[in-house]
Every structure is written in C-alpha cells, then in structure tokens.
CSV table of C-alpha atoms in Angstrom, one decimal:
chain,number,residue,atom,x,y,z
A,1,MET,CA,8.4,-256.6,-32.5
A,2,HIS,CA,7.6,-260.0,-33.9
A,3,ILE,CA,8.5,-262.7,-31.4
A,4,GLN,CA,9.0,-265.5,-33.8
A,5,GLY,CA,12.7,-266.4,-34.1
A,6,MET,CA,13.9,-263.8,-31.5
A,7,ALA,CA,16.3,-264.7,-28.7
A,8,ALA,CA,15.0,-264.1,-25.2
A,9,ILE,CA,16.5,-264.2,-21.7
A,10,ILE,CA,14.3,-264.6,-18.7
A,11,THR,CA,15.6,-264.4,-15.1
A,12,GLY,CA,13.8,-266.4,-12.5
A,13,GLY,CA,12.7,-268.6,-15.4
A,14,GLY,CA,12.4,-271.8,-13.4
A,15,SER,CA,9.1,-270.9,-11.7
A,16,GLY,CA,6.2,-268.5,-11.3
A,17,LEU,CA,6.0,-265.5,-13.6
A,18,GLY,CA,9.3,-266.4,-15.3
A,19,ALA,CA,8.3,-269.9,-16.1
A,20,ALA,CA,5.0,-268.8,-17.5
A,21,THR,CA,6.7,-266.2,-19.6
A,22,ALA,CA,9.2,-268.7,-20.9
A,23,ARG,CA,6.4,-271.1,-21.9
A,24,HIS,CA,4.4,-268.3,-23.6
A,25,LEU,CA,7.4,-266.8,-25.6
A,26,ALA,CA,8.5,-270.3,-26.6
A,27,SER,CA,5.0,-271.1,-27.9
A,28,ALA,CA,5.3,-267.9,-30.0
A,29,GLY,CA,8.5,-269.0,-31.6
A,30,ALA,CA,11.2,-267.3,-29.4
A,31,LYS,CA,14.5,-269.0,-28.6
A,32,VAL,CA,14.4,-268.9,-24.8
A,33,ALA,CA,17.2,-269.0,-22.2
A,34,LEU,CA,16.1,-269.4,-18.6
A,35,LEU,CA,18.5,-267.8,-16.1
A,36,ASP,CA,18.0,-269.0,-12.5
A,37,ILE,CA,19.9,-270.2,-9.4
A,38,ASN,CA,17.4,-273.2,-9.0
A,39,MET,CA,18.8,-275.3,-11.8
A,40,ASP,CA,16.5,-278.3,-11.2
A,41,GLN,CA,13.4,-276.2,-11.9
A,42,ALA,CA,15.0,-274.3,-14.7
A,43,ARG,CA,16.1,-277.4,-16.5
A,44,GLY,CA,12.6,-278.9,-16.2
A,45,VAL,CA,11.0,-275.9,-17.8
A,46,ALA,CA,13.8,-275.6,-20.5
A,47,ALA,CA,13.3,-279.3,-21.4
A,48,GLU,CA,9.5,-278.7,-21.7
A,49,ILE,CA,9.8,-275.8,-24.1
A,50,GLY,CA,13.0,-276.6,-26.0
A,51,GLY,CA,15.0,-273.8,-24.4
A,52,ILE,CA,18.2,-273.8,-22.4
A,53,ALA,CA,18.7,-273.4,-18.6
A,54,LEU,CA,21.7,-271.4,-17.4
A,55,GLU,CA,22.8,-270.9,-13.8
A,56,CYS,CA,22.8,-267.2,-12.9
A,57,ASP,CA,23.1,-265.2,-9.7
A,58,VAL,CA,21.6,-261.9,-10.8
A,59,THR,CA,23.4,-260.1,-8.0
A,60,SER,CA,26.8,-261.0,-9.4
A,61,ASP,CA,28.4,-259.3,-12.4
A,62,LEU,CA,30.6,-262.2,-13.2
A,63,SER,CA,27.7,-264.8,-13.0
A,64,ALA,CA,25.4,-262.6,-15.1
A,65,GLU,CA,28.0,-261.9,-17.7
A,66,ALA,CA,28.8,-265.6,-18.0
A,67,ALA,CA,25.2,-266.6,-18.3
A,68,ILE,CA,24.3,-264.0,-20.9
A,69,ALA,CA,27.5,-265.0,-22.9
A,70,GLN,CA,26.3,-268.6,-22.9
A,71,ALA,CA,22.8,-267.5,-24.1
A,72,ARG,CA,24.4,-265.4,-26.8
A,73,THR,CA,26.5,-268.3,-28.0
A,74,ALA,CA,23.5,-270.6,-28.1
A,75,HIS,CA,20.8,-268.3,-29.6
A,76,GLY,CA,22.5,-265.1,-30.7
A,77,PRO,CA,22.1,-261.7,-28.9
A,78,ALA,CA,18.8,-261.5,-27.0
A,79,ARG,CA,16.4,-259.0,-28.4
A,80,ILE,CA,14.0,-259.7,-25.4
A,81,SER,CA,14.9,-259.5,-21.7
A,82,VAL,CA,12.4,-260.2,-19.0
A,83,CYS,CA,13.5,-259.9,-15.4
A,84,CYS,CA,11.4,-262.0,-13.0
A,85,ALA,CA,14.0,-263.1,-10.5
A,86,GLY,CA,13.0,-262.2,-7.0
A,87,ILE,CA,12.6,-263.3,-3.4
A,88,SER,CA,9.8,-262.8,-0.8
A,89,GLU,CA,11.4,-262.2,2.6
A,90,SER,CA,9.5,-259.1,3.8
A,91,ARG,CA,9.6,-258.3,7.5
A,92,ARG,CA,8.9,-255.4,9.8
A,93,MET,CA,11.7,-252.9,10.3
A,94,VAL,CA,11.1,-253.1,14.1
A,95,ASP,CA,9.3,-255.9,15.8
A,96,ARG,CA,9.2,-257.4,19.3
A,97,ASN,CA,12.8,-258.6,18.9
A,98,GLY,CA,14.1,-255.1,18.0
A,99,PRO,CA,15.4,-253.8,14.6
A,100,ALA,CA,15.5,-256.0,11.6
A,101,PRO,CA,19.0,-257.1,10.5
A,102,LEU,CA,20.5,-254.8,8.0
A,103,ALA,CA,21.5,-257.8,6.0
A,104,HIS,CA,17.8,-258.5,5.3
A,105,HIS,CA,17.4,-255.1,3.7
A,106,GLN,CA,20.6,-255.5,1.7
A,107,ARG,CA,19.6,-258.9,0.3
A,108,LEU,CA,16.3,-257.6,-1.0
A,109,VAL,CA,18.0,-254.6,-2.6
A,110,ASP,CA,20.6,-256.8,-4.2
A,111,VAL,CA,18.3,-259.4,-5.6
A,112,HIS,CA,15.5,-257.1,-6.9
A,113,LEU,CA,17.1,-253.8,-7.6
A,114,VAL,CA,20.8,-254.5,-8.3
A,115,GLY,CA,19.8,-257.8,-10.0
A,116,THR,CA,17.4,-256.1,-12.4
A,117,TYR,CA,19.9,-253.3,-13.2
A,118,ASN,CA,22.7,-255.9,-13.7
A,119,ILE,CA,20.7,-257.9,-16.3
A,120,CYS,CA,19.4,-254.7,-18.0
A,121,ARG,CA,22.9,-253.2,-18.5
A,122,LEU,CA,24.2,-256.4,-20.0
A,123,ALA,CA,21.2,-257.2,-22.2
A,124,ALA,CA,21.1,-253.6,-23.4
A,125,ALA,CA,24.7,-253.7,-24.5
A,126,ASP,CA,24.0,-256.8,-26.6
A,127,MET,CA,20.9,-255.2,-28.1
A,128,ALA,CA,22.7,-252.0,-29.0
A,129,ALA,CA,25.1,-254.0,-31.1
A,130,CYS,CA,22.3,-255.5,-33.2
A,131,ASP,CA,20.9,-254.2,-36.4
A,132,PRO,CA,17.5,-252.5,-36.1
A,133,LEU,CA,14.6,-254.7,-36.9
A,134,PRO,CA,13.1,-254.0,-40.3
A,135,ASP,CA,9.5,-253.9,-39.2
A,136,THR,CA,9.8,-251.5,-36.3
A,137,GLY,CA,13.3,-250.1,-36.3
A,138,GLU,CA,13.8,-251.2,-32.7
A,139,ARG,CA,16.8,-253.3,-31.5
A,140,GLY,CA,15.3,-254.8,-28.4
A,141,VAL,CA,12.9,-254.6,-25.4
A,142,LEU,CA,13.7,-254.8,-21.7
A,143,ILE,CA,10.8,-255.8,-19.4
A,144,ASN,CA,11.2,-255.6,-15.6
A,145,THR,CA,9.0,-256.8,-12.8
A,146,ALA,CA,7.8,-254.1,-10.3
A,147,SER,CA,4.8,-254.6,-8.0
A,148,ILE,CA,1.7,-252.7,-6.9
A,149,ALA,CA,3.4,-252.8,-3.5
A,150,GLY,CA,5.8,-250.2,-4.9
A,151,PHE,CA,2.9,-247.8,-5.4
A,152,ASP,CA,0.6,-248.7,-2.5
A,153,GLY,CA,3.1,-249.1,0.2
A,154,PRO,CA,1.6,-251.8,2.5
A,155,ALA,CA,3.1,-251.9,6.0
A,156,GLY,CA,5.4,-254.6,7.1
A,157,ALA,CA,7.3,-254.7,3.8
A,158,ILE,CA,9.3,-251.4,3.6
A,159,THR,CA,12.3,-252.8,1.7
A,160,TYR,CA,10.2,-254.8,-0.7
A,161,ASP,CA,7.9,-251.8,-1.4
A,162,ALA,CA,11.0,-249.6,-1.9
A,163,VAL,CA,12.8,-251.8,-4.3
A,164,LYS,CA,9.7,-252.4,-6.4
A,165,ALA,CA,9.1,-248.7,-6.5
A,166,ALA,CA,12.7,-248.2,-7.7
A,167,ILE,CA,12.2,-250.7,-10.5
A,168,ALA,CA,9.2,-248.8,-11.7
A,169,ALA,CA,11.1,-245.5,-11.3
A,170,MET,CA,13.9,-246.8,-13.5
A,171,SER,CA,11.6,-247.4,-16.5
A,172,LEU,CA,11.4,-243.9,-17.9
A,173,PRO,CA,15.1,-242.7,-17.4
A,174,MET,CA,16.3,-246.1,-18.7
A,175,ALA,CA,14.0,-245.8,-21.8
A,176,ARG,CA,15.2,-242.2,-22.4
A,177,GLU,CA,18.9,-243.2,-22.1
A,178,LEU,CA,18.5,-246.2,-24.4
A,179,SER,CA,16.3,-244.5,-26.9
A,180,ARG,CA,19.4,-243.6,-29.0
A,181,HIS,CA,19.9,-247.4,-29.4
A,182,ALA,CA,16.2,-247.9,-30.3
A,183,ILE,CA,15.7,-250.1,-27.2
A,184,ARG,CA,12.4,-249.9,-25.3
A,185,VAL,CA,12.0,-250.3,-21.5
A,186,MET,CA,8.8,-251.3,-19.7
A,187,ALA,CA,7.9,-252.6,-16.3
A,188,ILE,CA,4.9,-254.7,-15.1
A,189,ALA,CA,3.5,-254.2,-11.6
A,190,PRO,CA,1.6,-257.4,-10.7
A,191,GLY,CA,-0.9,-257.5,-7.9
A,192,ILE,CA,-1.3,-260.8,-6.0
A,193,PHE,CA,-0.5,-263.7,-8.3
A,194,LYS,CA,-0.4,-267.5,-7.9
A,195,THR,CA,3.3,-267.9,-7.6
A,196,PRO,CA,5.6,-269.8,-5.1
A,197,MET,CA,5.9,-266.5,-3.2
A,198,ALA,CA,2.1,-266.3,-2.7
A,199,ALA,CA,2.0,-269.9,-1.6
A,200,ARG,CA,3.9,-268.9,1.5
A,201,LEU,CA,1.3,-266.3,2.6
A,202,ARG,CA,-1.0,-266.9,5.5
A,203,GLN,CA,-4.5,-268.1,4.6
A,204,ASP,CA,-6.1,-265.2,6.5
A,205,TYR,CA,-4.0,-262.7,4.4
A,206,ILE,CA,-4.9,-264.5,1.2
A,207,ASP,CA,-8.6,-264.3,2.1
A,208,GLU,CA,-8.4,-260.7,3.0
A,209,MET,CA,-6.6,-259.8,-0.2
A,210,THR,CA,-9.0,-261.8,-2.4
A,211,GLN,CA,-11.9,-259.9,-0.9
A,212,ALA,CA,-10.2,-256.6,-1.5
A,213,ILE,CA,-9.8,-257.2,-5.3
A,214,PRO,CA,-12.7,-255.4,-7.1
A,215,PHE,CA,-12.8,-257.8,-10.0
A,216,PRO,CA,-12.0,-260.6,-10.7
A,217,LYS,CA,-11.9,-261.7,-7.0
A,218,ARG,CA,-9.1,-264.1,-7.4
A,219,PHE,CA,-5.3,-264.1,-7.6
A,220,GLY,CA,-3.7,-263.5,-11.0
A,221,GLU,CA,-2.5,-266.4,-13.1
A,222,PRO,CA,1.1,-266.3,-14.2
A,223,ALA,CA,-0.1,-266.8,-17.8
A,224,GLU,CA,-1.8,-263.4,-17.6
A,225,TYR,CA,1.5,-261.8,-16.8
A,226,ALA,CA,3.0,-263.6,-19.7
A,227,ARG,CA,0.3,-262.3,-22.1
A,228,MET,CA,1.1,-258.8,-20.9
A,229,VAL,CA,4.8,-259.4,-21.8
A,230,GLU,CA,3.6,-260.3,-25.3
A,231,THR,CA,1.4,-257.2,-25.5
A,232,ILE,CA,4.4,-255.0,-24.6
A,233,LEU,CA,6.7,-256.7,-27.1
A,234,THR,CA,4.2,-256.4,-30.0
A,235,THR,CA,3.2,-252.8,-29.2
A,236,PRO,CA,6.0,-250.4,-30.1
A,237,MET,CA,4.4,-247.3,-28.6
A,238,LEU,CA,4.6,-248.9,-25.1
A,239,ASN,CA,7.8,-247.4,-23.6
A,240,GLY,CA,9.1,-245.9,-20.4
A,241,GLU,CA,6.0,-246.9,-18.4
A,242,THR,CA,4.9,-249.3,-15.7
A,243,ILE,CA,1.6,-251.2,-16.2
A,244,ARG,CA,-0.4,-252.4,-13.2
A,245,ILE,CA,-2.0,-255.8,-13.6
A,246,ASP,CA,-4.0,-256.3,-10.4
A,247,GLY,CA,-7.8,-256.5,-10.9
A,248,GLY,CA,-8.1,-253.0,-9.4
A,249,LEU,CA,-6.6,-254.0,-6.1
A,250,ARG,CA,-5.2,-251.2,-3.9
A,251,MET,CA,-3.2,-252.6,-1.0
A,252,THR,CA,-3.4,-251.1,2.5
C-alpha cells in the first residue's frame, strides 16, 4: 500500500507510540485522525502534523462509532488503522493486602483487548466498503499493538500479559476472516520503549531491563515502532502475524 493520500486512524495518538506513528504517517502523506481521551495532547499532535484530533473512548461502542464517523467525514474511509491506546496499571494478583480488585483486571481487558477489537470491527467495516487499491488489490490494513510480555509472561503483570497475548492471537484468525475483503491484519509486539508508560517504571527495573537487552542496550524509540508500521503497510505479504521489536530482549 502506498501511504500518500490514504486516510489513517490512530488510537492513543496523543502520546507515545501513537503520536510517533501519527507524525511518521503524516510525513509520508497520510491524512491522519488521532483518536484519544486526552484531548489536550491529541490536539497538540494534530496541530503539529495537520491532522485532526477526535475524542474517543475505545471501550465504548458509541464513542468509537462517533469518532470513526467524524474521521470518515473529514478524510474519507480509513484504509489504515493503528491501535496504540493502552494503559499501564499492572499489579500482582495477590499481594500483602490480599487479592487484587477484579475491577483492575476488567479495566485492562476493556482498554487493551475490547478496545482493540472495537476499533478493528468498525475500521474493517469501512475498509470492506472501499474499492480495492489498483497497485495491490487490498482494501486496508489493521495494525494492533501487542507486547513481548504476551509471549514472555513476566510475573506481576498477569492481566497485562494475557491481554497482549490475546491481541497477538487475534491477528491470524482476523486476517483469515477479513481476507475475503482483501484486508490485512498485523500486530507489533514492542519490548521496552521510551513512552509515558515506561517513564513510570522504577529506575532499578529500568536498569535491569536495559542490561538484559542483547543489542542495542537501550529502550526502543517510538519512531522505530512507527517505521515498523510503515514497513507493514508497504509490504503486502505481511499478514496474520505478530512482529517482535525488542532488541532481542526476553523478559523474566
């Protein structure tokens, strides 16, 4: 897929991986809509790149439907969907205070897993109604954000590990189901990246993780995630798979 002139929606577009992806796609000529609940940040990025910022709670069907409808009105149906919305609220299932509140588990499931599925179902419906692109025959591409935690299963983050594993697991069946519409589906599993989530980590954990990365021994840059998005978009044979981008890190 050529990015120039394509409409794109990016959830969590106001910061971190989403903001970097918005900047990168806009620089490649895409018409970008940033969907976020933090409108101050989203508006700032949108103003910088000439895109639009739309308020969206990815866990809500009505909110997501309204935001995607606004994006469609402004830019036309999106051929590109990148789901980066997420929260970092990992905690142990049982600690000195007893069992974790069930609401904590439910919130992570809602934001990461339900939110990703919610945006994918709506974006895919718009893509399916588009004409195939003349160069590749595809109608659109869905890119979701998993995590190496979903493969490596570090302790103390059971729910986060599980929802990220589920996002990766959705890639192949979603790609198979949407193949009749010529829609590709991919996921990216980042390692430790320089995002607002990482900024809340303890310094001793940051040091430990950095030393555990084979090479390069540093946290990933959001721009590297964005370049992986471009690679997926411009490589039609990438479909139904999850790509790790982690410097060889295996979490314990």
